[in-house]
Coordinates of C-alpha atoms and ligand atoms in Angstrom, one line a residue:
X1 CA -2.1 -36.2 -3.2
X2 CA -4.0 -33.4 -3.6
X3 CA -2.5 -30.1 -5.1
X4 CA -3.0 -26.5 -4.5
X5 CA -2.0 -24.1 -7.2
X6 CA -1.0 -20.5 -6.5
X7 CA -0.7 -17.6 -9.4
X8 CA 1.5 -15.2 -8.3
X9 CA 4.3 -14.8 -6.0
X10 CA 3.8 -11.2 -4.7
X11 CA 3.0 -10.8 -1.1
X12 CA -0.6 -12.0 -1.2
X13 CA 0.5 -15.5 -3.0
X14 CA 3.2 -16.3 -0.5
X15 CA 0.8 -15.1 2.5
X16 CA -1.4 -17.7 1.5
X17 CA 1.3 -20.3 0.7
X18 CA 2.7 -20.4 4.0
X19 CA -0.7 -19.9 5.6
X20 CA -1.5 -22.9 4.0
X21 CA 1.6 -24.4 5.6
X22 CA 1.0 -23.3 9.2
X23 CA -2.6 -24.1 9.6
X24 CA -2.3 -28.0 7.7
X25 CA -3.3 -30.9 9.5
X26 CA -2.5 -33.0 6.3
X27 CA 0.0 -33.3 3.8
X28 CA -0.6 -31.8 0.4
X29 CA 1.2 -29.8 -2.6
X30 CA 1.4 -26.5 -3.0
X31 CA 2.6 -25.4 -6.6
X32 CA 3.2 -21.5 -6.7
X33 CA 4.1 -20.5 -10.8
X34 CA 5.4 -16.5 -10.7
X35 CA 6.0 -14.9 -14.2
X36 CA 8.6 -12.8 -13.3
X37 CA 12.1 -14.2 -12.2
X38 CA 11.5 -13.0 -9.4
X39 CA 8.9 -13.5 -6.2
X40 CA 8.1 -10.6 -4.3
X41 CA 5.9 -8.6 -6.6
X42 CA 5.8 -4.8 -6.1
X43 CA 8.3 -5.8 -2.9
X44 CA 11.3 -5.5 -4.5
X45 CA 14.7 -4.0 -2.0
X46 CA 18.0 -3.6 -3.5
X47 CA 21.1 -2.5 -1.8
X48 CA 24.3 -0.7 -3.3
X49 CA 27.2 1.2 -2.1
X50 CA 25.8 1.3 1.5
X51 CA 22.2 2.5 0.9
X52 CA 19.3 0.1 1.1
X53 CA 16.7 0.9 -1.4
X54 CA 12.8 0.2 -1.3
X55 CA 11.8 -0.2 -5.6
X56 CA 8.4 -0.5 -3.8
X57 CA 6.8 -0.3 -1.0
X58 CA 9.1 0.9 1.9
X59 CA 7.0 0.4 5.2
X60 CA 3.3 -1.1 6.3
X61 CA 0.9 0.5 8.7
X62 CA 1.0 -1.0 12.0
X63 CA -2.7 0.2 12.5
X64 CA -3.4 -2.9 10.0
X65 CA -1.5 -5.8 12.4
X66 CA -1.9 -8.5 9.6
X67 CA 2.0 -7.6 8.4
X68 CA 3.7 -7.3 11.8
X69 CA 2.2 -10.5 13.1
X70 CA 3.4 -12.1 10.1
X71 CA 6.8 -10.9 10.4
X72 CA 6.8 -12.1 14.0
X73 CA 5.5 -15.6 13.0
X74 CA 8.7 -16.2 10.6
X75 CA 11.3 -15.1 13.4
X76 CA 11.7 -11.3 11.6
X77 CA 10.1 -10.1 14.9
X78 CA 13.6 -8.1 16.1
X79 CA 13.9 -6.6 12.6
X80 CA 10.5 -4.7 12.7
X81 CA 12.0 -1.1 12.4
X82 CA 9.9 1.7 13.5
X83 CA 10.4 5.8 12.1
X84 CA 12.6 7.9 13.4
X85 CA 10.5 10.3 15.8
X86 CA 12.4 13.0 16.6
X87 CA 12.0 14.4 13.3
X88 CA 8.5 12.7 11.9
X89 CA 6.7 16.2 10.2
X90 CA 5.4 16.2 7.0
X91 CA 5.5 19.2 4.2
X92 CA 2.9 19.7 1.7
X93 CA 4.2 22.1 -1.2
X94 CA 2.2 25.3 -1.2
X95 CA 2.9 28.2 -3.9
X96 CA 6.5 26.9 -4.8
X97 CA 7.4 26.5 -0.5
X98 CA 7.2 23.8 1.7
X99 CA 4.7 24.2 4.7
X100 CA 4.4 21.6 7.8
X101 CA 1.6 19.9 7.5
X102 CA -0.3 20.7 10.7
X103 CA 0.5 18.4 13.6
X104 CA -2.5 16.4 14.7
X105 CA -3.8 16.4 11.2
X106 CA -4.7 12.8 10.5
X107 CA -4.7 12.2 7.0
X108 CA -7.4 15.2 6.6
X109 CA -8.7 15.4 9.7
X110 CA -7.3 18.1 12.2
X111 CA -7.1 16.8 15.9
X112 CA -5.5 19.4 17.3
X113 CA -6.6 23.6 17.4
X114 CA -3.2 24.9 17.6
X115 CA -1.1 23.9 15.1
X116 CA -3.8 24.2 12.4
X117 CA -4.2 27.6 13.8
X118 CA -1.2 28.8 13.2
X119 CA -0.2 26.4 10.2
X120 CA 1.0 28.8 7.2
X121 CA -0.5 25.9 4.7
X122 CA -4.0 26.9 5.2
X123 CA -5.4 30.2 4.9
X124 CA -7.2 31.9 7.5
X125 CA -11.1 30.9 5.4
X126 CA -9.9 28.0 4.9
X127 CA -9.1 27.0 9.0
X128 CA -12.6 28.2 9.7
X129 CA -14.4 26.3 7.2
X130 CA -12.1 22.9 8.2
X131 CA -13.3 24.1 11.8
X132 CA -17.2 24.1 10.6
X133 CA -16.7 20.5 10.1
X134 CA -18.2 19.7 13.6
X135 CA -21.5 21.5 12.7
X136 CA -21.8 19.8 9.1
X137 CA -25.2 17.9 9.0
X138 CA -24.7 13.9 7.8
X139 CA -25.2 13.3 4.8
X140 CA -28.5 11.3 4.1
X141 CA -27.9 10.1 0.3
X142 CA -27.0 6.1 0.1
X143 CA -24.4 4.7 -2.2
X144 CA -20.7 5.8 -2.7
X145 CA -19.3 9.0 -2.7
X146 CA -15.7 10.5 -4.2
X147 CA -13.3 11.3 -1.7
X148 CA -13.1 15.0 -3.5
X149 CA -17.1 15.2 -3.0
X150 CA -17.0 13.6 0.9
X151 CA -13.8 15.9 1.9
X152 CA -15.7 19.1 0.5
X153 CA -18.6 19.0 1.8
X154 CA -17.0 18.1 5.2
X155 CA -14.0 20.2 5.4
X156 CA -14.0 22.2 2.4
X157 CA -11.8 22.9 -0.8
X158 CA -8.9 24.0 0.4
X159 CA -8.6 20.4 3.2
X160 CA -9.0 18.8 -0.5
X161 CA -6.9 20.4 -2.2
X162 CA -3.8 21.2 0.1
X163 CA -4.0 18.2 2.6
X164 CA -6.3 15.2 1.4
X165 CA -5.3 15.0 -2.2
X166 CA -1.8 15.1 -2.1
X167 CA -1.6 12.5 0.7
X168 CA -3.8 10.2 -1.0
X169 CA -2.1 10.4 -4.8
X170 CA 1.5 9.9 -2.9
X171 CA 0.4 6.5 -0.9
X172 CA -2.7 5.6 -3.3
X173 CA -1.6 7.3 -6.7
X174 CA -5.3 8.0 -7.0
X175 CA -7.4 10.9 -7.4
X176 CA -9.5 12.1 -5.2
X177 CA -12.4 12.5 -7.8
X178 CA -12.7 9.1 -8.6
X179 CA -11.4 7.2 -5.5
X180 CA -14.1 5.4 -3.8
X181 CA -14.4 7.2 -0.3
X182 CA -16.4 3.9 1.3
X183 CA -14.1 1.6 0.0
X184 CA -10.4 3.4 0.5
X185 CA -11.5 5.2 3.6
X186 CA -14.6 3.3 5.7
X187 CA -13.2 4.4 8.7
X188 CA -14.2 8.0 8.0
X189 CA -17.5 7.2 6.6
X190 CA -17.6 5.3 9.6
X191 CA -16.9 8.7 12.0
X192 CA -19.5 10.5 10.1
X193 CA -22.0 7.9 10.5
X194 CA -21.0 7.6 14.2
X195 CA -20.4 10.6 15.8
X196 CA -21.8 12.9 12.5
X197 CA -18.6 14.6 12.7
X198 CA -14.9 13.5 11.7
X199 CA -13.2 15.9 14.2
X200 CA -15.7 14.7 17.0
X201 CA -15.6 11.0 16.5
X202 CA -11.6 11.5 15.7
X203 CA -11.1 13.1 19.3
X204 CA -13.5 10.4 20.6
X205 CA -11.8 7.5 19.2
X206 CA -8.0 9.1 20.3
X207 CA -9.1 9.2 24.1
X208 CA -10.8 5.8 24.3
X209 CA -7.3 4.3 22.5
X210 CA -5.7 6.5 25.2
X211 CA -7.9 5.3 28.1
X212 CA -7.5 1.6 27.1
X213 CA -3.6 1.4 26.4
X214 CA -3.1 3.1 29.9
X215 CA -5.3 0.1 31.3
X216 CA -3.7 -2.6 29.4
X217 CA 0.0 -1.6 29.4
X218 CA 1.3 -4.9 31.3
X219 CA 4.5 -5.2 33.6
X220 CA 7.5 -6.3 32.7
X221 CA 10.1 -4.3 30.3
X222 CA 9.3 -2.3 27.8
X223 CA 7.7 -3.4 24.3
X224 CA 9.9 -2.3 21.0
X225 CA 8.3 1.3 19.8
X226 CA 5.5 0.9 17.3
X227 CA 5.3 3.5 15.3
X228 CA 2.4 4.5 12.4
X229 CA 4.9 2.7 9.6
X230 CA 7.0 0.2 10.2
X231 CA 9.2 -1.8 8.5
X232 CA 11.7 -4.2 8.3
X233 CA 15.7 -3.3 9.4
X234 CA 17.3 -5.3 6.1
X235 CA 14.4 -4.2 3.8
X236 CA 10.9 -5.6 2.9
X237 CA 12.6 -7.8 0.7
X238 CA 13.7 -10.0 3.7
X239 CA 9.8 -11.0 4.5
X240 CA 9.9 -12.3 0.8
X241 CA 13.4 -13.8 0.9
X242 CA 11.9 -15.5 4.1
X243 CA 8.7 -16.9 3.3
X244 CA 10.1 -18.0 0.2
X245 CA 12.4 -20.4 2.3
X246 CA 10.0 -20.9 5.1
X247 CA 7.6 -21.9 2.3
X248 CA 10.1 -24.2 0.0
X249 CA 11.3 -26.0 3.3
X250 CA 8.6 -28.9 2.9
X251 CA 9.3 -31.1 -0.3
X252 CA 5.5 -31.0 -0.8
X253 CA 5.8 -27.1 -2.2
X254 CA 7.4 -26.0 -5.5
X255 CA 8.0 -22.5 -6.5
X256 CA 8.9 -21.6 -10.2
X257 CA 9.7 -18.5 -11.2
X258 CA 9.5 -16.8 -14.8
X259 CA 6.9 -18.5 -16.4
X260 CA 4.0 -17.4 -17.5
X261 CA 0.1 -18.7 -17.0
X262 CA -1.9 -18.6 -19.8
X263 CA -4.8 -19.6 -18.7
X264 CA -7.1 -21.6 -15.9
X265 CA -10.1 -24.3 -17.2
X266 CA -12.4 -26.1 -15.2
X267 CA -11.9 -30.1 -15.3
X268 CA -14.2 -32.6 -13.1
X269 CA -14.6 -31.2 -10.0
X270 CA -11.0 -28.9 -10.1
X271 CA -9.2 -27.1 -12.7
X272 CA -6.7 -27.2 -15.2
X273 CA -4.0 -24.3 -14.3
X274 CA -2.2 -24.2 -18.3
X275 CA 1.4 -22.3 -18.5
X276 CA 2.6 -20.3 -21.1
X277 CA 4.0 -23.3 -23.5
X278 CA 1.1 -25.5 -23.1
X279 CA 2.0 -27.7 -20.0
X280 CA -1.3 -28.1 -17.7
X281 CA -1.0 -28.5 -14.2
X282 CA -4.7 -30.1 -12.6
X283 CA -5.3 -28.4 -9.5
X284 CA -7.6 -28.8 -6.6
X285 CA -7.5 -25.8 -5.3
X286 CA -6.8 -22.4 -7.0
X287 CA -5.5 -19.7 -5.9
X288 CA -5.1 -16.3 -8.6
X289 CA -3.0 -13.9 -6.4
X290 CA -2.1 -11.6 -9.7
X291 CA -3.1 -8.4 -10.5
X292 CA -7.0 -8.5 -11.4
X293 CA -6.9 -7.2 -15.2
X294 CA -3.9 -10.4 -15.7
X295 CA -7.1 -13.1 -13.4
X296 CA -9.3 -11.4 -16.1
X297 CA -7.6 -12.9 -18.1
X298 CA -6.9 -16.1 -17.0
X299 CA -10.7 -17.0 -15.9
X300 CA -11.9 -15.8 -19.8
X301 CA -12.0 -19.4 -20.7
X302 CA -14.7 -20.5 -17.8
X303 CA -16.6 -16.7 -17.0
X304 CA -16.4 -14.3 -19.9
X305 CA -18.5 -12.2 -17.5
X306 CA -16.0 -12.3 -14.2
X307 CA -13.5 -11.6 -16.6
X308 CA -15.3 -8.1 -17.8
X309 CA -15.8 -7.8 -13.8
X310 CA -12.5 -7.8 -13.0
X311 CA -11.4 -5.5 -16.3
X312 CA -13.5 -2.6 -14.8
X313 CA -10.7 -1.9 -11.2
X314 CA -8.7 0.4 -12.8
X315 CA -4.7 0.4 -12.5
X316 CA -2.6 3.1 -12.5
X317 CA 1.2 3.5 -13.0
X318 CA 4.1 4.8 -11.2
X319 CA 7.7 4.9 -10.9
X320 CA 9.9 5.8 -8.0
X321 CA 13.3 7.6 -8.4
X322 CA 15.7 6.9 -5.5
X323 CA 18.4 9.6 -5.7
X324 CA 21.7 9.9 -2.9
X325 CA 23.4 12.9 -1.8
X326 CA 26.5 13.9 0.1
X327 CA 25.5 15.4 3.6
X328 CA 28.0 18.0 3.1
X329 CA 26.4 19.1 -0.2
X330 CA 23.1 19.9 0.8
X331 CA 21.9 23.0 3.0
X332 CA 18.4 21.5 3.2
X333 CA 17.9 20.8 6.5
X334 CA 15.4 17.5 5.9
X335 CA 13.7 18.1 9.0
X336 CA 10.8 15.5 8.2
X337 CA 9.9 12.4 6.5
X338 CA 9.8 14.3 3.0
X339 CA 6.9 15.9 1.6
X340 CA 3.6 15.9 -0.6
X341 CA 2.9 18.2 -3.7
X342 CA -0.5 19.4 -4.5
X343 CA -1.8 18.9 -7.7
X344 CA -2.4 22.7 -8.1
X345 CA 1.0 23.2 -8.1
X346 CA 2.0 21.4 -11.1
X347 CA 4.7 19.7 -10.7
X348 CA 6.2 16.6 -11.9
X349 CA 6.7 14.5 -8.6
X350 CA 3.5 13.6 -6.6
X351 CA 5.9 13.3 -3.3
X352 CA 9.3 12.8 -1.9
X353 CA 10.4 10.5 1.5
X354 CA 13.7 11.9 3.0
X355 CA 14.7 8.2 3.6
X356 CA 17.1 8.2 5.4
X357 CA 15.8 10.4 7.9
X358 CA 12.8 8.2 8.2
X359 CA 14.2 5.3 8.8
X360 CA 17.8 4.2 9.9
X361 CA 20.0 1.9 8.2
X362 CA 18.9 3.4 4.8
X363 CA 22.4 5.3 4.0
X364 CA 26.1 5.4 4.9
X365 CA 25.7 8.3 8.1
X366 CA 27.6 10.6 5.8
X367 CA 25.0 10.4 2.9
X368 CA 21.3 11.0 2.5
X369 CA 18.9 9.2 0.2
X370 CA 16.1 10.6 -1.0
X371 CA 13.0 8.7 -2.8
X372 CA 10.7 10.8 -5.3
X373 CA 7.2 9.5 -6.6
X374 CA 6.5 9.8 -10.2
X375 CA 3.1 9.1 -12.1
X376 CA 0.1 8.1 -10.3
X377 CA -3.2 9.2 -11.6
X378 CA -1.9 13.0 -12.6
X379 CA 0.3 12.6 -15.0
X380 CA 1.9 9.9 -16.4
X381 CA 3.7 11.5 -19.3
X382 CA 7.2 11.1 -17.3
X383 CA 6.8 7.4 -17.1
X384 CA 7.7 7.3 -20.6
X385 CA 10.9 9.0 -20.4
X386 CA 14.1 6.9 -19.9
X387 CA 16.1 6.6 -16.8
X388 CA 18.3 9.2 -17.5
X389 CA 15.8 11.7 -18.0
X390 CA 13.7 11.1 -15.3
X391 CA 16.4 11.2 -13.0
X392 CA 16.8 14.7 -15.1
X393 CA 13.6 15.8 -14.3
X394 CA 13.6 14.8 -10.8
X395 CA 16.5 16.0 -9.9
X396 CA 15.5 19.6 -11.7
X397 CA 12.3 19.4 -9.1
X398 CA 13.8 18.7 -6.1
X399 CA 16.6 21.6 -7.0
X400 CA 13.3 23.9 -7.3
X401 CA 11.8 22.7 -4.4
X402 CA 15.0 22.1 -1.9
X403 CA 17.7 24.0 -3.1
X404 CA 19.5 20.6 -3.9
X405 CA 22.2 21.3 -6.6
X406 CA 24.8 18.6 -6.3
X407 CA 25.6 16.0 -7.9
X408 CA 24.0 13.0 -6.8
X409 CA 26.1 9.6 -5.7
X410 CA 23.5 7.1 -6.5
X411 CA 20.1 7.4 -8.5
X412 CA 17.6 4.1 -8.9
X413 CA 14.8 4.0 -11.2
X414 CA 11.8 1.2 -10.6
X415 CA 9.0 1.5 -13.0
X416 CA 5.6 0.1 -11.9
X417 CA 3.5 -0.1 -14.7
X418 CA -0.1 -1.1 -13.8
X419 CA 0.8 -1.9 -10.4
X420 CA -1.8 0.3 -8.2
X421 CA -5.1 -0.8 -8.2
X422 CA -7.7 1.9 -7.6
X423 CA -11.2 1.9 -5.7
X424 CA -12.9 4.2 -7.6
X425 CA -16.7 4.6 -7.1
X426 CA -18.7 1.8 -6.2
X427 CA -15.7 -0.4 -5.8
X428 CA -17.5 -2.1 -2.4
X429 CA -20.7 -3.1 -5.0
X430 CA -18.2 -4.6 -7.7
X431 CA -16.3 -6.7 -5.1
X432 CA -19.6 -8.0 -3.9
X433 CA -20.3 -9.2 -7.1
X434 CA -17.2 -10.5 -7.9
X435 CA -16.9 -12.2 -4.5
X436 CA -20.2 -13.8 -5.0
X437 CA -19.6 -15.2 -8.7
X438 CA -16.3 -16.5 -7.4
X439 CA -18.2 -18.2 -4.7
X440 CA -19.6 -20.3 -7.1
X441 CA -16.7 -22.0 -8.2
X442 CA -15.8 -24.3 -5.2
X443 CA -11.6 -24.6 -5.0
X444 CA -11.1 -21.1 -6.8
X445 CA -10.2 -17.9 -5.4
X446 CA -8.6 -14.7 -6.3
X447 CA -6.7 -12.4 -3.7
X448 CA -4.3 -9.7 -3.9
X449 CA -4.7 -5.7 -3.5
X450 CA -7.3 -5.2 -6.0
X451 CA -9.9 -6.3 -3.9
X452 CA -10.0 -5.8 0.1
X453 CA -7.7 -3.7 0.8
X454 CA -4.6 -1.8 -1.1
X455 CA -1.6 -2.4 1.5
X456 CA 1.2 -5.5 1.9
X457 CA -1.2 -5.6 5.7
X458 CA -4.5 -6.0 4.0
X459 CA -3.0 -8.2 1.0
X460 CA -1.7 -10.4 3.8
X461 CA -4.5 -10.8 5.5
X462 CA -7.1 -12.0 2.9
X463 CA -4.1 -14.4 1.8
X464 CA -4.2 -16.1 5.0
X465 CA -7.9 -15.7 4.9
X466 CA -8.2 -17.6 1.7
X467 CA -5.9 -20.2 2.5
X468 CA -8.3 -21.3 5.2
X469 CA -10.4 -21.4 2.9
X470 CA -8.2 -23.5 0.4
X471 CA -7.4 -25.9 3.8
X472 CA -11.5 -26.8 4.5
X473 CA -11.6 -27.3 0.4
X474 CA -9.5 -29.9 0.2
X475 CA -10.3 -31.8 3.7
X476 CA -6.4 -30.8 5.0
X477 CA -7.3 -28.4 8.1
X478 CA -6.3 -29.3 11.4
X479 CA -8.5 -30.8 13.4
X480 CA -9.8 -28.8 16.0
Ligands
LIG1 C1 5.5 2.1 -5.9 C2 4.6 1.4 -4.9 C3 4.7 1.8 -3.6 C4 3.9 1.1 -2.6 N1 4.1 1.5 -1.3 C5 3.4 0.8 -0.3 C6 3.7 1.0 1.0 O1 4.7 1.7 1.4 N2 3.0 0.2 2.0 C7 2.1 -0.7 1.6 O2 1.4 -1.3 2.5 N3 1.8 -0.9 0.3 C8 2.4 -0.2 -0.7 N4 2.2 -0.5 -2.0 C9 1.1 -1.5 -2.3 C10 1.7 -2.9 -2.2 O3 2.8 -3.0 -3.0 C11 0.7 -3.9 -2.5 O4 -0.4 -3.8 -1.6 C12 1.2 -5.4 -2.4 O5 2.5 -5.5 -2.7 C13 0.3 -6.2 -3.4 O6 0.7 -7.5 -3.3 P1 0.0 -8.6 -4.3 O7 0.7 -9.9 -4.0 O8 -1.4 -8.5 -4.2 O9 0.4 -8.1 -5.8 P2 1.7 -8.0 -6.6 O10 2.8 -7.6 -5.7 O11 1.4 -7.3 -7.8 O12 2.0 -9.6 -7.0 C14 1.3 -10.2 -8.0 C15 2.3 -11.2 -8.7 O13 1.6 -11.9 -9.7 C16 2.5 -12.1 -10.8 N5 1.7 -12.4 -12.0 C17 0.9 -11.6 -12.7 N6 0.3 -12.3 -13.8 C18 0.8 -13.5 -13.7 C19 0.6 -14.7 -14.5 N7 -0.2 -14.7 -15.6 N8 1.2 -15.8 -14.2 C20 2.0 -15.9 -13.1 N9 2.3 -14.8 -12.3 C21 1.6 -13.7 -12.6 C22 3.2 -10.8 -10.9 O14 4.4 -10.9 -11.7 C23 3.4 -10.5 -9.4 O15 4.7 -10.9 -9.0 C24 3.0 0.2 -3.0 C25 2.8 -0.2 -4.4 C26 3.7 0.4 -5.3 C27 3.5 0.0 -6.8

């Protein structure tokens, strides 16, 4: 029988795994070998004392539909939970105060003249020149660009440096001066290219959405709310918990956990997958769904020069510090999501989510539960502090920010060290190459968020994309 060997249980590995399940027309084994004792990855949710706490990730982008179809497709469709609404603003940290970021304001782009008019975040230059963006020429240069260089010369320093950095170093860790803008943010290189202005081709793109959702909304009752983020009701940890038992269902798929691989070799026409104390599994089909520094690794043996390939994407570290509060014992009124922080202000948090307020079922109703962002690309001094002072230092900040001085109920640490893969400058060109050297290796393919796309959605998607891939290989698609 033929066997299909997956590296990696995070989300990308167990995409793929029960990808490879759905879409069979033939029976085959599917071997998945995770180092940690654990599957899941960077998905990791706990729950204590009533609170339900995302280590990780905490929500997907429903823009991207690769995770909520997936969710859907293994019966979690009912526990898709959308934001809470009523209260969904954003703060951005501004000289020591929190400010709303402008509504409209779509990751940098402003949509809408009012709020950003009268926003206190930017100053009064600084509204004019983010309103000069519709008379900014195209740029005619080729190649890459930062994200610092593309959002200046469009909207200017202070749309860099009060909106589009902090967003982008508390969902990418990344910074701005580095980060690919082509390969973290096509969609507005995309605008510019189309329309030659982000505001313009924003507006554009808005009404046509608008125009064709009125046309298509069919009869019958009303869908569930789909919101920018979603999530799941019981945590993210439940799409893990049940792929895991979706996948292990057929007798043809094992899954170990905590154990190592050392190491992939090419035998006949397949490979040799070899775990950490020398056992070697043959393989038909391949499948690397680690972190691309740990596949550089593995491949050394067979392609010294894919291996110094797959060295160059860069990783950053963070942690997250979940910390719960009595109610009663804060004034704050947490009249948002939570809020980003500037690196101009210096702080030691790159952003906060007022959890519970976000989302429901995250806190017993007479607690709140708030989730901080350490690290990232700005400073990553903190991560090396133990939990106890990091919860210190975290709680100091968000008594300097909020006005929280009590005692906390709860507090969670998760360290992610080497977790966030970044697209820095000419990210697109080093995929291409990587994809194309990989292409030469028929049954072997690497997937995961250090290549396509950063997010669970995008991470799921090129797992079910390679197991198609994986299914043609080995002659075990169904027939059409
Ligand atoms: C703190 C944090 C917050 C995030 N927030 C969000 C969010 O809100 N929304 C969102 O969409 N994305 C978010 N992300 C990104 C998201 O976590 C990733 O896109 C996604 O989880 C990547 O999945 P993956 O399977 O590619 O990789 P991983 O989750 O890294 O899984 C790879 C697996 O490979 C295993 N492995 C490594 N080496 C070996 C080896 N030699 N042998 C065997 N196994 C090995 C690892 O142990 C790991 O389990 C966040 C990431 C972090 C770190």
């Amino acid at each position: 029988m033929k066997r299909v060997v997956i590296i990696g249980g995070g989300i990308a590995g167990l995409a793929a795994a029960y990808s490879l399940r759905e879409h069979s027309g033939a029976s085959f084994e599917i071997r998945i070998i995770e180092r940690k004792d654990r599957l899941g990855g960077n998905i990791r949710t706990e729950r204590e004392g009533g609170f339900l706490i995302e280590g990780g990730p905490d929500c997907f982008l429903s823009e991207k539909p690769w995770a909520m179809e997936l969710c859907k497709r293994v019966g979690l469709g009912d526990e898709l939970l959308p934001t809470n609404e009523q209260n969904k603003k954003t703060f951005v940290l501004s000289r020591g105060k929190l400010h709303v970021l402008p509504e409209g304001v779509i990751l940098m782009v402003p949509t809408k003249i009012l709020p950003l008019a009268t926003s206190s975040l930017i100053s009064i230059p600084g509204k004019i020149r983010m309103a000069l963006e519709l008379f900014v020429p195209k740029r005619t240069a080729k190649g890459d660009e930062s994200l610092g260089d593309f959002v200046r010369r469009r909207l200017g320093r202070e749309a860099l440096e009060k909106i589009a950095e902090p967003l982008v170093a508390g969902v990418h860790a990344g910074d701005p001066e580095t980060m690919s803008v082509r390969a973290s943010f096509p969609k507005f290189v995309q605008l510019e290219e189309d329309y030659g202005s982000l505001i313009k081709g924003m507006i554009k793109r808005m009404e046509l959405l608008k125009s064709t959702h009125k046309s298509a909304v069919p009869a019958g009752p009303p869908k569930k709310k789909i919101t920018m983020f979603i999530t799941l009701k019981n945590g993210l940890g439940t799409l893990i918990d049940t792929l895991e038992e979706k996948v292990s269902a057929s007798k043809e798929t094992s899954i170990t956990t905590g154990v190592n691989v050392s190491g992939v070799e090419r035998k006949g026409d397949g490979y040799e997958v070899v775990l950490e104390g020398g056992e070697k599994i043959h393989a038909d089909a391949v499948v690397i769904a680690a972190p691309a520094y740990a596949a550089a690794s593995l491949v050394k043996g067979f392609d010294s020069a894919l291996s110094e390939n797959l060295l160059t994407i860069p990783y950053v570290s963070t942690a997250t510090v979940s910390i719960a509060f009595r109610k009663k014992d804060i004034k704050h009124p947490l009249n948002g999501f939570g809020f980003v922080v500037p690196k101009v202000e210096k702080r030691k948090i790159m952003a906060a989510t007022w959890t519970s307020v976000k989302f429901s079922y995250r806190a017993p109703d007479d607690s709140v539960l708030i989730r901080c962002f350490v690290g990232g690309s700005k400073d990553t001094s903190l991560l090396g502090a133990n939990d106890e002072e990091m919860v210190k230092t975290v709680r100091q900040e968000l008594k300097d920010i909020m006005g929280i001085d009590a005692e906390p109920v709860l507090s969670r640490v998760f360290r992610w060290m080497n977790s966030m893969p970044q697209y820095t400058i000419g990210h697109e060109d080093r995929i291409a190459w990587i994809d194309e050297r990989v292409a030469g290796y028929p049954g072997f393919y690497l997937v995961g968020s250090a290549y396509h796309g950063i997010g669970i959605s995008d991470s799921i998607r090129y797992g079910e994309i390679v197991a198609k891939k994986v299914l043609h290989h080995i002659g075990a698609s169904k027939p059409q």
